Coordinates of C-alpha atoms in Angstrom, one line a residue:
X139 CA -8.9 -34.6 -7.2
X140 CA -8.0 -36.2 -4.2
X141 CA -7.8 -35.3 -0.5
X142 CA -4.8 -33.8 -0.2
X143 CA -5.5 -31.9 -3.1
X144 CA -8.7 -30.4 -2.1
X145 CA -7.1 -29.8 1.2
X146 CA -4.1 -27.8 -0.8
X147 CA -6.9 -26.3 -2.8
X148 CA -9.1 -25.0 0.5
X149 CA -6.1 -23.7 2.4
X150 CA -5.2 -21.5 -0.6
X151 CA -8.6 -20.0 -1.7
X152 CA -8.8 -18.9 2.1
X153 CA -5.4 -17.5 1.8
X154 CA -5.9 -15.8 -1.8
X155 CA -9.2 -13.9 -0.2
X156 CA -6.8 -11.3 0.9
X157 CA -6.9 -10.9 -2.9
X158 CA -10.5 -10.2 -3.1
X159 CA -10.5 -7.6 -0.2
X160 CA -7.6 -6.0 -1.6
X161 CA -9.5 -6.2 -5.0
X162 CA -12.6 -4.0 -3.2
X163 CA -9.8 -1.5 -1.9
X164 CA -8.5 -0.5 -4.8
X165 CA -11.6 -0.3 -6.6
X166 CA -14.1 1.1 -4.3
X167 CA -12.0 4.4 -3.7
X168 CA -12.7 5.2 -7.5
X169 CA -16.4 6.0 -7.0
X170 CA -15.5 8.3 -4.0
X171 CA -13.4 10.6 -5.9
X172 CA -16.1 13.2 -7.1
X173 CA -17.5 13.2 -3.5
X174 CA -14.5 13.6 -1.6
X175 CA -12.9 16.2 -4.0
X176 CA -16.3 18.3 -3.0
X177 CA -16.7 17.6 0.4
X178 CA -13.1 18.5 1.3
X179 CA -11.5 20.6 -1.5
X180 CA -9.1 18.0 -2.9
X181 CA -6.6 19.6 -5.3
X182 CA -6.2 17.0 -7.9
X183 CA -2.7 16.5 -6.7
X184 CA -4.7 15.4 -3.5
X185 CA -7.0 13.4 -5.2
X186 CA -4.1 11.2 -6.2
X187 CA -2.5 10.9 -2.7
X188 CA -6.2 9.7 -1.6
X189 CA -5.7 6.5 -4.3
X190 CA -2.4 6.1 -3.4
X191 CA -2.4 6.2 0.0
X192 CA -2.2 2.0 0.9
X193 CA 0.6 2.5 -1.6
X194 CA 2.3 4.3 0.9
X195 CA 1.5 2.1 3.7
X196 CA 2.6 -0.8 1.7
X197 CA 5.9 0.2 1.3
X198 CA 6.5 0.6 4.8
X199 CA 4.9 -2.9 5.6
X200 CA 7.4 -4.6 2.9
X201 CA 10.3 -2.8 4.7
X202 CA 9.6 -5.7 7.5
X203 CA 7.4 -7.9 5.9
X204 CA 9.9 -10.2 5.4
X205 CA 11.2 -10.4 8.8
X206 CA 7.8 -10.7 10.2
X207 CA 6.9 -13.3 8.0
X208 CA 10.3 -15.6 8.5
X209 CA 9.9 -14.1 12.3
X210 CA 6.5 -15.4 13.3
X211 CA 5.5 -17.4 10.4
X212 CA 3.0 -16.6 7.2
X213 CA 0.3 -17.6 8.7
X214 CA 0.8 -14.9 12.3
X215 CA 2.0 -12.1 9.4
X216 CA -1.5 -13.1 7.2
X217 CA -3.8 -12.6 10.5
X218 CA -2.0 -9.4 11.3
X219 CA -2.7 -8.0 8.0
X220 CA -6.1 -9.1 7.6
X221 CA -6.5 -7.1 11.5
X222 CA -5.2 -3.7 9.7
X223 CA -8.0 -4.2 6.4
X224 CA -10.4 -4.0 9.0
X225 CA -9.2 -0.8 11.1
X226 CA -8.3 0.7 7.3
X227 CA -11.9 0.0 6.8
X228 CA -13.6 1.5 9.7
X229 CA -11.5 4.3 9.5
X230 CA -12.0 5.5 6.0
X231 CA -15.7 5.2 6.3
X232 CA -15.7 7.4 9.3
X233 CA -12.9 9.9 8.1
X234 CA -13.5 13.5 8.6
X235 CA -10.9 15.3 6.8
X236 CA -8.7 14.7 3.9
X237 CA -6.1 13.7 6.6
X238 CA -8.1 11.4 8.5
X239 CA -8.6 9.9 4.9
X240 CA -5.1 9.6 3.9
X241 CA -3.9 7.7 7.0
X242 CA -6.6 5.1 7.3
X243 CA -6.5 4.6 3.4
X244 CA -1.9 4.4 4.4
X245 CA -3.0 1.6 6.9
X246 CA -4.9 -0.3 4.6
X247 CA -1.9 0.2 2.6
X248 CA 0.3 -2.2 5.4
X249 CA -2.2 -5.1 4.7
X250 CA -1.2 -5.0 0.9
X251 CA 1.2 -6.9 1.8
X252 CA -1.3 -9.7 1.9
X253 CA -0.5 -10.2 -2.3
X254 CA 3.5 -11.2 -1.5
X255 CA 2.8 -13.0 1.2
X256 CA -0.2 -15.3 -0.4
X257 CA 2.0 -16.2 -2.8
X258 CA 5.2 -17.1 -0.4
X259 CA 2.4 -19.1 1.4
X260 CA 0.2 -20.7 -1.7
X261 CA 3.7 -21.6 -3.0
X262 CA 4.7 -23.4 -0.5
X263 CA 1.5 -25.3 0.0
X264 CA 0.3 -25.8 -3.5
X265 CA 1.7 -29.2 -5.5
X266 CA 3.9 -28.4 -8.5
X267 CA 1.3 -29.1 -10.8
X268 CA -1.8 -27.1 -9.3
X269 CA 1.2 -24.2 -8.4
X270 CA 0.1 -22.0 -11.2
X271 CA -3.5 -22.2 -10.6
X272 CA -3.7 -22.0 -7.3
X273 CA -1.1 -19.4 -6.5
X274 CA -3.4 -17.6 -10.1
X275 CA -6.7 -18.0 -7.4
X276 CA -4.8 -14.2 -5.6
X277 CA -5.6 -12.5 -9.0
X278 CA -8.7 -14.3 -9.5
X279 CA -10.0 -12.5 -6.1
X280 CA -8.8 -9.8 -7.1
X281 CA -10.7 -9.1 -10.2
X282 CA -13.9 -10.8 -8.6
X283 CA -13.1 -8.0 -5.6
X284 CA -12.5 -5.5 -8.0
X285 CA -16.1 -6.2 -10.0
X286 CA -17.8 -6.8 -6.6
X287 CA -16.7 -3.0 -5.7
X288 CA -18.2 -1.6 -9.4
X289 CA -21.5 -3.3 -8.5
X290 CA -21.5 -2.2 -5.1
X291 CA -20.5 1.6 -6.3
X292 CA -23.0 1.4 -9.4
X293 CA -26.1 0.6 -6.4
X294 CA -24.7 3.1 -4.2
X295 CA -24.6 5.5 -6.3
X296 CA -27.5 5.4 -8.5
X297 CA -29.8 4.6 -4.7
X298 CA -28.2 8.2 -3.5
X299 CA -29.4 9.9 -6.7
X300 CA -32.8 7.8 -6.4
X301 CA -33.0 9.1 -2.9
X302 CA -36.0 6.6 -1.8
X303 CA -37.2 7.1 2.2
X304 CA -35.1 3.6 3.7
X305 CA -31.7 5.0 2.3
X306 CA -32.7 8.4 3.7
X307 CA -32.9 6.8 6.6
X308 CA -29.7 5.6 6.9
X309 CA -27.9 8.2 5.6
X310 CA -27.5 6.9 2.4
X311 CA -27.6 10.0 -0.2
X312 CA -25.2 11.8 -2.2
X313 CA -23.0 13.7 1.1
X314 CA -22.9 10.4 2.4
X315 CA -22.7 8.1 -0.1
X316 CA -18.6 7.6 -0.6
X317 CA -18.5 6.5 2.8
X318 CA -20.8 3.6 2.5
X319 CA -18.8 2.7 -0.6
X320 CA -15.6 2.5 2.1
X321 CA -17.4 1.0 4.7
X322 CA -18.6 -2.2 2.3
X323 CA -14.9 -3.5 3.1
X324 CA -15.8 -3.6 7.0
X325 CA -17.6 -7.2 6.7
X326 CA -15.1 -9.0 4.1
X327 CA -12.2 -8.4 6.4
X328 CA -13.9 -9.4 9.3
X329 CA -14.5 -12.9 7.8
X330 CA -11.5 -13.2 6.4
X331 CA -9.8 -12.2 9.7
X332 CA -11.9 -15.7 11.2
X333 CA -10.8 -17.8 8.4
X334 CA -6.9 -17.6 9.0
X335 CA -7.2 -19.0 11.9
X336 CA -8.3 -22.4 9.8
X337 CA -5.3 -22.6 7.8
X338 CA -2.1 -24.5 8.9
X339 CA 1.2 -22.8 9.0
X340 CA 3.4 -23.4 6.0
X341 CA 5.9 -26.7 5.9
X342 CA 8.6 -24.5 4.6
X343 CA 8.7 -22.4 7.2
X344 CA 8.4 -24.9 9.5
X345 CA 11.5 -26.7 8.7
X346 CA 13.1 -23.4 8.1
X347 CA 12.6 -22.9 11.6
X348 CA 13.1 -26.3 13.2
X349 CA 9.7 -27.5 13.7
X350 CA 10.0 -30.7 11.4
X351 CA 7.8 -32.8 13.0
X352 CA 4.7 -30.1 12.5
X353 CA 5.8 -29.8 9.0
X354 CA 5.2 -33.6 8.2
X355 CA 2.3 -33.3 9.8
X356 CA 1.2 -30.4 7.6
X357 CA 2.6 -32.0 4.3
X358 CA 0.3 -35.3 5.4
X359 CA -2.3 -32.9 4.9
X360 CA -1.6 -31.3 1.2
X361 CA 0.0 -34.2 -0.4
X362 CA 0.1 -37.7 -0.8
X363 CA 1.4 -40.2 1.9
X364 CA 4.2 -41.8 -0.5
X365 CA 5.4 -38.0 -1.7
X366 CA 6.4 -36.8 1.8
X367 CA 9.1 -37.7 2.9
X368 CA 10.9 -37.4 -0.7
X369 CA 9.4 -33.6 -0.2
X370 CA 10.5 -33.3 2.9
X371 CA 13.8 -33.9 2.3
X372 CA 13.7 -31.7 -1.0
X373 CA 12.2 -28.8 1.1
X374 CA 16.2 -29.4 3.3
X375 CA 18.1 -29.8 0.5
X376 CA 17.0 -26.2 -0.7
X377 CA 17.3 -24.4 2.6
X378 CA 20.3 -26.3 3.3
X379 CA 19.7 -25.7 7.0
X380 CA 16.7 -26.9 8.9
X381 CA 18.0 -25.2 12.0
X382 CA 17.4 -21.4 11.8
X383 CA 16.3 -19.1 9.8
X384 CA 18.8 -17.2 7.7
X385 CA 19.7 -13.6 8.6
X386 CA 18.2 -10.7 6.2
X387 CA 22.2 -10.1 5.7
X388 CA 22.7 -13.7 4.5
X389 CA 19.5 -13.5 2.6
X390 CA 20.7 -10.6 0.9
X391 CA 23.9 -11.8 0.0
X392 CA 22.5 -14.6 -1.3
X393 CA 19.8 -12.5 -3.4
X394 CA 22.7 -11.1 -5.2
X395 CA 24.9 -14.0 -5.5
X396 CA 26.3 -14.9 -9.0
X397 CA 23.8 -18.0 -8.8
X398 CA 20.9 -15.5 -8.3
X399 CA 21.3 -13.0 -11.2
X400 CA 19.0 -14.6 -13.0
X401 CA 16.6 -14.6 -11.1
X402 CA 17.2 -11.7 -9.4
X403 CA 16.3 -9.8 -12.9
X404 CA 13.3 -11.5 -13.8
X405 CA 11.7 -10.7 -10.5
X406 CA 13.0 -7.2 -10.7
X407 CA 11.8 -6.7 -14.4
X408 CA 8.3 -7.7 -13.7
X409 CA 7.8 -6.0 -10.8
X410 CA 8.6 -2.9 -12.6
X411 CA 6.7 -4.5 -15.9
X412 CA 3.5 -4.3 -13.9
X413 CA 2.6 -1.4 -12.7
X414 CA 3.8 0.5 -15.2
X415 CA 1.1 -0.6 -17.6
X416 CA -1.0 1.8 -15.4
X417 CA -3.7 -0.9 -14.9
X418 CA -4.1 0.6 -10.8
X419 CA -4.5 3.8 -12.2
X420 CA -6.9 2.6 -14.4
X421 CA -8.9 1.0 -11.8
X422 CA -8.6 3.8 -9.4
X423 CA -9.7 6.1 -12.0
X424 CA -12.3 4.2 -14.1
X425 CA -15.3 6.0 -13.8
X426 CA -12.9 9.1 -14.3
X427 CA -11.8 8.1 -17.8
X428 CA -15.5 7.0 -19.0
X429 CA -16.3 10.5 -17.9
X430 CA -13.5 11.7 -20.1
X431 CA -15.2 10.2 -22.9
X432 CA -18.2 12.0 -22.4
X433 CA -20.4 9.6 -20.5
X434 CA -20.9 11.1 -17.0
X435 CA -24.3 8.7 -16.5
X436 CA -23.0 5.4 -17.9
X437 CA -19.3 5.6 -16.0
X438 CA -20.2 3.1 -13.6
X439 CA -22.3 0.9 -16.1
X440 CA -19.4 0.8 -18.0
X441 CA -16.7 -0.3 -14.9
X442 CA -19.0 -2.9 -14.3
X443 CA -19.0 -4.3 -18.1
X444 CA -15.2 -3.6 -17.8
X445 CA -14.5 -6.0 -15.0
X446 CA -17.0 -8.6 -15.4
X447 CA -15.4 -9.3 -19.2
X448 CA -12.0 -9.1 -17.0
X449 CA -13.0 -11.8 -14.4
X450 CA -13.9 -14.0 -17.4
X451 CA -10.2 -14.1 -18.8
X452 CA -8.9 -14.5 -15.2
X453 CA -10.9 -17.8 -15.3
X454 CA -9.8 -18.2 -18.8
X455 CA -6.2 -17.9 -17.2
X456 CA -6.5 -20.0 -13.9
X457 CA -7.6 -23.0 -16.6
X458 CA -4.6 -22.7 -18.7
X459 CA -1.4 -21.5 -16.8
X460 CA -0.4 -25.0 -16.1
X461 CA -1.1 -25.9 -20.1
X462 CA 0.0 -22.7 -22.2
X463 CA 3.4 -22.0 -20.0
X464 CA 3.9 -19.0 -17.8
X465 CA 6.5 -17.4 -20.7
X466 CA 3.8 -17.8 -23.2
X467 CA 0.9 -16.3 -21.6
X468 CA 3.0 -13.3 -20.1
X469 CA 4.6 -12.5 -23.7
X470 CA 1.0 -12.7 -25.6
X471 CA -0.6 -10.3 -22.9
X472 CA 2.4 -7.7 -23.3
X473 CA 1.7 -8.1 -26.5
X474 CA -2.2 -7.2 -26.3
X475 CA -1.7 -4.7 -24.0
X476 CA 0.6 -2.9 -26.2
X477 CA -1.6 -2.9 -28.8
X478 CA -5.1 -1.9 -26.5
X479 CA -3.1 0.8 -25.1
X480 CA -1.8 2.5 -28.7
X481 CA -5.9 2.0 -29.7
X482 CA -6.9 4.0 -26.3
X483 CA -4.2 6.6 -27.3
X484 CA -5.6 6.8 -30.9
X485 CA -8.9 7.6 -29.7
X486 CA -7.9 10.6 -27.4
X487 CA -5.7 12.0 -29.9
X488 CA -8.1 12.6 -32.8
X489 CA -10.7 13.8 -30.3
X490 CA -12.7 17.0 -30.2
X491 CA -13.9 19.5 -27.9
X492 CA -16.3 22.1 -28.6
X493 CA -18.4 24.7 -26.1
X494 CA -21.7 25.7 -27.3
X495 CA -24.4 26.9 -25.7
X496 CA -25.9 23.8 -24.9
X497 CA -22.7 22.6 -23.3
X498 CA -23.0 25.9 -21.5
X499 CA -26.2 24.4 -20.1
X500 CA -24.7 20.9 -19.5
X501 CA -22.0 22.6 -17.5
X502 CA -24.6 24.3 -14.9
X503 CA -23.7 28.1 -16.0
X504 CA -25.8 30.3 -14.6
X505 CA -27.3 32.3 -17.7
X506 CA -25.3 35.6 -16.3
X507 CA -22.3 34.5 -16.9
X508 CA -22.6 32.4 -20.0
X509 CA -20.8 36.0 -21.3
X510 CA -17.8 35.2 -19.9
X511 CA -17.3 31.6 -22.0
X512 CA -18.4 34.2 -25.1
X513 CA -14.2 34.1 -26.7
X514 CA -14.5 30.2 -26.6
X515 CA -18.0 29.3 -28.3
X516 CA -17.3 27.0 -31.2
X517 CA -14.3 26.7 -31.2
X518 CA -12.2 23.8 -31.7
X519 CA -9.7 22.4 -29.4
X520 CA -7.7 18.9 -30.0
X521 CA -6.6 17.8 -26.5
X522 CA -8.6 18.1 -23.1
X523 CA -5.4 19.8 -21.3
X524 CA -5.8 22.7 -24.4
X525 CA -9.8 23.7 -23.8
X526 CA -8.8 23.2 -20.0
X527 CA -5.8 26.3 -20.0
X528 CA -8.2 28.1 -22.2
X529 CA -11.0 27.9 -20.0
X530 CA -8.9 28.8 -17.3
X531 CA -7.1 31.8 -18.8
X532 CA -10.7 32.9 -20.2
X533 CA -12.7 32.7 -16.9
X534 CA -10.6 32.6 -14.2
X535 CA -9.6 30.1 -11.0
X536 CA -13.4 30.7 -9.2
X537 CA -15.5 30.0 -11.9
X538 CA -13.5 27.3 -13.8
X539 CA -13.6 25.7 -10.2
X540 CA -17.2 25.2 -10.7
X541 CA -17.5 24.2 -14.4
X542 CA -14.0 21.8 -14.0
X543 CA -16.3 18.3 -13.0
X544 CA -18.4 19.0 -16.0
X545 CA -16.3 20.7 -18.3
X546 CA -14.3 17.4 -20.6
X547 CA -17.9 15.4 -20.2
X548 CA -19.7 18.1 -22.0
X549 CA -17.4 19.3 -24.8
X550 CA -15.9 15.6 -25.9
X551 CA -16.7 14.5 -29.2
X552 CA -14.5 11.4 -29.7
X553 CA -14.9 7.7 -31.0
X554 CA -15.8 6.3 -27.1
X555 CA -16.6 3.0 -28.5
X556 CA -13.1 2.8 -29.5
X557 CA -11.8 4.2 -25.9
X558 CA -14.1 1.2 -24.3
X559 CA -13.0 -1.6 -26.4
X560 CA -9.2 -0.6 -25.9
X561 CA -9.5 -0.3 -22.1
X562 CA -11.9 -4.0 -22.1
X563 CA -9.2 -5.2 -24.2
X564 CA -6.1 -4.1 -22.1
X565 CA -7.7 -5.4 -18.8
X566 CA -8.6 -9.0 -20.4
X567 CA -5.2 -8.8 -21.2
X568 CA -3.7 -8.1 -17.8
X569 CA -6.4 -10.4 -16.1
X570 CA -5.3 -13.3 -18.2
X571 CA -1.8 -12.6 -18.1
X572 CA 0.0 -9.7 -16.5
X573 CA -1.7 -9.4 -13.2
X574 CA -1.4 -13.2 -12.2
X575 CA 2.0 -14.3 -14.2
X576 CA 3.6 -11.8 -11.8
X577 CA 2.8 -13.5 -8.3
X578 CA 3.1 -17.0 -9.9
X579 CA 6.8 -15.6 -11.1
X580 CA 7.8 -14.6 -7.7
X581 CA 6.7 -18.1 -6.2
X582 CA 8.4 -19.9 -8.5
X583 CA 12.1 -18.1 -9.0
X584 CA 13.0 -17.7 -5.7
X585 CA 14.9 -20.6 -3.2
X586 CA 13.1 -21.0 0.0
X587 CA 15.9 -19.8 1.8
X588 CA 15.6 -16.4 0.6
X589 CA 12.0 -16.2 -0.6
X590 CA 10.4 -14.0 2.0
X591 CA 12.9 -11.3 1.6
X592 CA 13.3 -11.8 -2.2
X593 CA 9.5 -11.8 -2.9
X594 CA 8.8 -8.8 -0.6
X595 CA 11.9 -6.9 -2.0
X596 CA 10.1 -7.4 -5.4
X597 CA 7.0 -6.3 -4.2
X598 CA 8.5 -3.4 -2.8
X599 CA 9.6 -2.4 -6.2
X600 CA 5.8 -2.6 -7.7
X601 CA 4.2 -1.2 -4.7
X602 CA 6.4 1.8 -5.6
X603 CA 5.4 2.6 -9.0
X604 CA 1.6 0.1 -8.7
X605 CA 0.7 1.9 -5.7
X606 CA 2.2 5.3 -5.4
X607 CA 3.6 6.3 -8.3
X608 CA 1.5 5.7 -11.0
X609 CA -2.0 6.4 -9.1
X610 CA -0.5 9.5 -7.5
X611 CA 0.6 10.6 -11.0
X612 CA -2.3 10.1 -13.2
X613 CA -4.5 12.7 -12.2
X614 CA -1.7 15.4 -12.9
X615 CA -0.8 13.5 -16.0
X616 CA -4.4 13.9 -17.1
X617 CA -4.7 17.6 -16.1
X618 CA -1.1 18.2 -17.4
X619 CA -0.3 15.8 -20.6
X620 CA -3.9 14.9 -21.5
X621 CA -5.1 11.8 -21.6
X622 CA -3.8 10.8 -25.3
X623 CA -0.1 11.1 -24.0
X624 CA -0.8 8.9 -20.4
X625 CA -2.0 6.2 -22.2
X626 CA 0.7 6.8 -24.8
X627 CA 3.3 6.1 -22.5
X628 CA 1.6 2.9 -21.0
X629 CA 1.6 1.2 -24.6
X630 CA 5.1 1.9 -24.6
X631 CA 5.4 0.4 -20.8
X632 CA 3.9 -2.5 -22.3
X633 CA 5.8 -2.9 -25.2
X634 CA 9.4 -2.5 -22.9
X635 CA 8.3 -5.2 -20.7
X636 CA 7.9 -7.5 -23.6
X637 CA 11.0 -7.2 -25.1
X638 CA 13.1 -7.0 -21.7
X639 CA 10.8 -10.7 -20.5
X640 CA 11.0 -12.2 -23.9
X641 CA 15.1 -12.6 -23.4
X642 CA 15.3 -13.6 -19.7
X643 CA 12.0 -15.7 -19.0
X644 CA 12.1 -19.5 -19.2
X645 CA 9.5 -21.7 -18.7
X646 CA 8.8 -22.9 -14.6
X647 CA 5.6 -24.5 -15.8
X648 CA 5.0 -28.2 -14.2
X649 CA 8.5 -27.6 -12.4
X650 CA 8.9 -28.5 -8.4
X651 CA 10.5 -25.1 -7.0
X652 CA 13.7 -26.6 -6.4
X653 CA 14.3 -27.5 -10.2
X654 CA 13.4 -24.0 -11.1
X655 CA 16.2 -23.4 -8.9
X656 CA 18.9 -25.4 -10.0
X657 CA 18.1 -24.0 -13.7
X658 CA 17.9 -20.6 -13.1
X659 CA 21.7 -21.3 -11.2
X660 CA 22.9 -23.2 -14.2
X661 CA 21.9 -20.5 -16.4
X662 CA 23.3 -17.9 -14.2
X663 CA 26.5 -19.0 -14.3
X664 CA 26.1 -20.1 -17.7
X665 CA 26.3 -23.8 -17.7
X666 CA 23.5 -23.9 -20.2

């Protein structure tokens, strides 16, 4: 590797930590849920606003994300985000009430636009043939975030249960404990706000907005001295303008141009392929599902096995992008997924759940009112949403209310092994292939001209259904449809997305931007 390279490479990885704090986000709020639901009477519909919360906020940053980052640059728009992880931070470790929660978890949200806009940035940086696996280094944080956040929520919590005198000390028990798991974001964003400063501001944009004499400068940095003026002028040809920056009318227009449609639909498609194989909800909710299974004590264990199998096919990935093909990889991990998701499906389906009187006892009733469950004992029940109406129509609102946390844990009899491996195999899956393909896409497909708005439009579009939608639904779905049917219709997410890629997706890999361009025109207005 030489100079320019590593310097391509180092700009990027500072750039894709975004990735890795956004990983932490989205992952350390799923240890908090039992906590917070007690300390302030979440409703489950609630519970779900509490995860999806920076989904919210994210879909008001993408509104001007775009302008901001053609406005003032990617590298301004990257230090303002990395500012609002840091106040999100602070604030959700301090919150005191469901409220206070839901806005400082709404302006983390506004940072998330960190993902759309590493990739604009790492895209426009990164030489065509390290594109895929540097642009892949955002999802690779991510996971290694995401598995940071289970280790840090599996010590947390297990030290709050432990109880020994130094974590007394600092407050660190089981009131107390969800907000240390929020506050652990404090430091990463700290740093991470330092290190932008570092990074150079992007060539396109720099030419995009006039400064061309900056942007050889930059370019002598990230590639070699005989490649830059013929990348230069590349960089012109495709922006056609080296004066101003085009309005987000012109943009627009030219997002839905004729020439466009192309790849207008496969960024549309996969930002609407992603989410909806419910892999945020899954990470959200992890410990939650292993619970469903019956393991209350190994929930966290298992989120940590989970994603450290996950960041090993994200490695996997980032070391074969550029080799196997984008179109490839994306097509095989639909195809994965689909089939993970069905197995998870099959598991909850044929499960069992039975109240006895030891479950009684698992459940914490107090021996006076182990009467009351008396219509239920023994008997069968085939989905978690049936033994949960029954409990509830048998018992009553007040004291279903207490038994509800332990109630699916202690009456499950299911195959859990079969659960776990579905779930490890869906998130190897999306790891090696859904999560990054997605970002790398949006890089690629999109001119220069019309990229920021184009890649933050998309975005917009997953942010909907990634970060509100589906994590704000799935703990109805769960209380309402059962667990079965949720991850039902997430095998069938995956299984659209396949067949809706597998007839618009070429192959971008090893391809300068501007190729992918003139292709994607060609085959627009069907000239090939």
């Amino acid at each position: 590797m030489n100079q320019p390279q590593r310097n391509a490479l180092y700009y990027a990885f500072i750039v894709a930590l975004g990735g890795f704090i956004f990983g932490l986000d989205i992952m350390l709020i799923s240890g908090t849920h039992e906590y917070t639901k007690a300390e302030f009477g979440l409703t489950s519909l609630q519970l779900g606003n509490i995860a999806a919360g920076p989904g919210y906020g994210a879909l008001l940053a993408l509104l001007f994300a775009g302008y901001f980052s053609d406005k003032f640059g990617r590298k301004n728009t990257l230090i303002i985000i990395a500012a609002l992880y840091t106040i999100s931070a602070i604030g959700s470790a301090f919150a005191p009430s469901y409220f206070w929660l839901f806005i400082a978890r709404l302006i983390g949200g506004l940072a998330f636009t960190s993902l759309s806009l590493a990739s604009i940035y790492i895209g426009e940086i990164a030489p065509a043939k390290m594109r895929g696996k540097l642009v892949g280094m955002n999802q690779l944080n991510i996971v290694i975030g995401v598995f940071v956040a289970t280790l840090v929520n599996y010590f947390l919590v297990n030290t709050a249960q432990e109880a020994p005198s130094w974590a007394q000390a600092i407050l660190l028990d089981e009131q107390h404990v969800w907000r240390w798991m929020l506050g652990v974001e404090i430091i990463p964003a700290m740093i991470w706000l330092a290190l932008l400063f570092v990074i150079p501001r992007s060539p396109h944009w720099l030419i995009l907005n006039g400064h061309q004499k900056e942007a050889e400068s930059v370019m002598e940095k990230i590639r070699p001295a005989e490649d830059v003026a013929q990348e230069i002028n590349d960089i012109k040809v495709s922006i056609n303008s080296a004066e101003s920056t085009p309005s987000l009318l012109e943009q627009a227009e030219a997002i839905f141009s004729k020439p466009m449609r192309i790849a207008l639909l496969i960024g549309v498609f996969m930002a609407l392929v992603q989410p909806l194989t419910g892999m945020n909800a899954m990470l959200a909710f992890m410990p939650m599902i292993f619970q469903q299974v019956g393991g209350d004590s190994s929930a966290f264990a298992q989120s940590v096995v989970v994603n450290l199998v996950g960041i090993s096919f994200t490695i996997l990935a980032m070391l074969l992008i550029d080799k196997l093909g984008r179109r490839f990889i994306l097509l095989g991990g639909l195809t994965v997924g689909t089939v993970a998701m069905a197995i998870v499906a099959f598991a909850f389906f044929n499960a069992v759940y039975v109240i006895t009187p030891d479950t009684l006892s698992a459940m914490n009733v107090a021996v006076e009112d182990a009467g009351k469950f008396a219509p239920l004992l023994n008997t069968e029940f085939y989905s978690d949403v049936d033994i949960k109406e029954a409990v509830l129509g048998t018992v009553g609102q007040e004291m279903y209310s207490t038994v509800e946390a332990n109630l699916i844990i202690s009456t499950a009899s299911m195959n859990g092994t079969l659960v776990f491996i579905g779930i490890v195999t869906f998130v190897c899956a999306y790891n090696f292939s859904i999560g990054p393909i997605l970002w790398i896409l949006f890089s690629e497909v999109f001119p220069t001209k019309v990229r920021a708005l184009a890649i933050t439009g998309c975005a917009f579009i997953t942010s909907v259904f990634g970060g509100v939608v589906v994590p704000t639904l799935f703990p109805v779905q769960m209380e309402t449809i059962g667990a079965a049917f949720t991850f039902a219709i997430y095998g069938v997410m995956c299984a659209i997305g396949l067949f809706a890629m597998a007839s618009i997706l070429p192959e971008t890999k090893g391809k300068s931007i501007e190729e992918i361009e003139e292709e994607l025109k060609a085959r627009s207005l069907g000239k090939t």
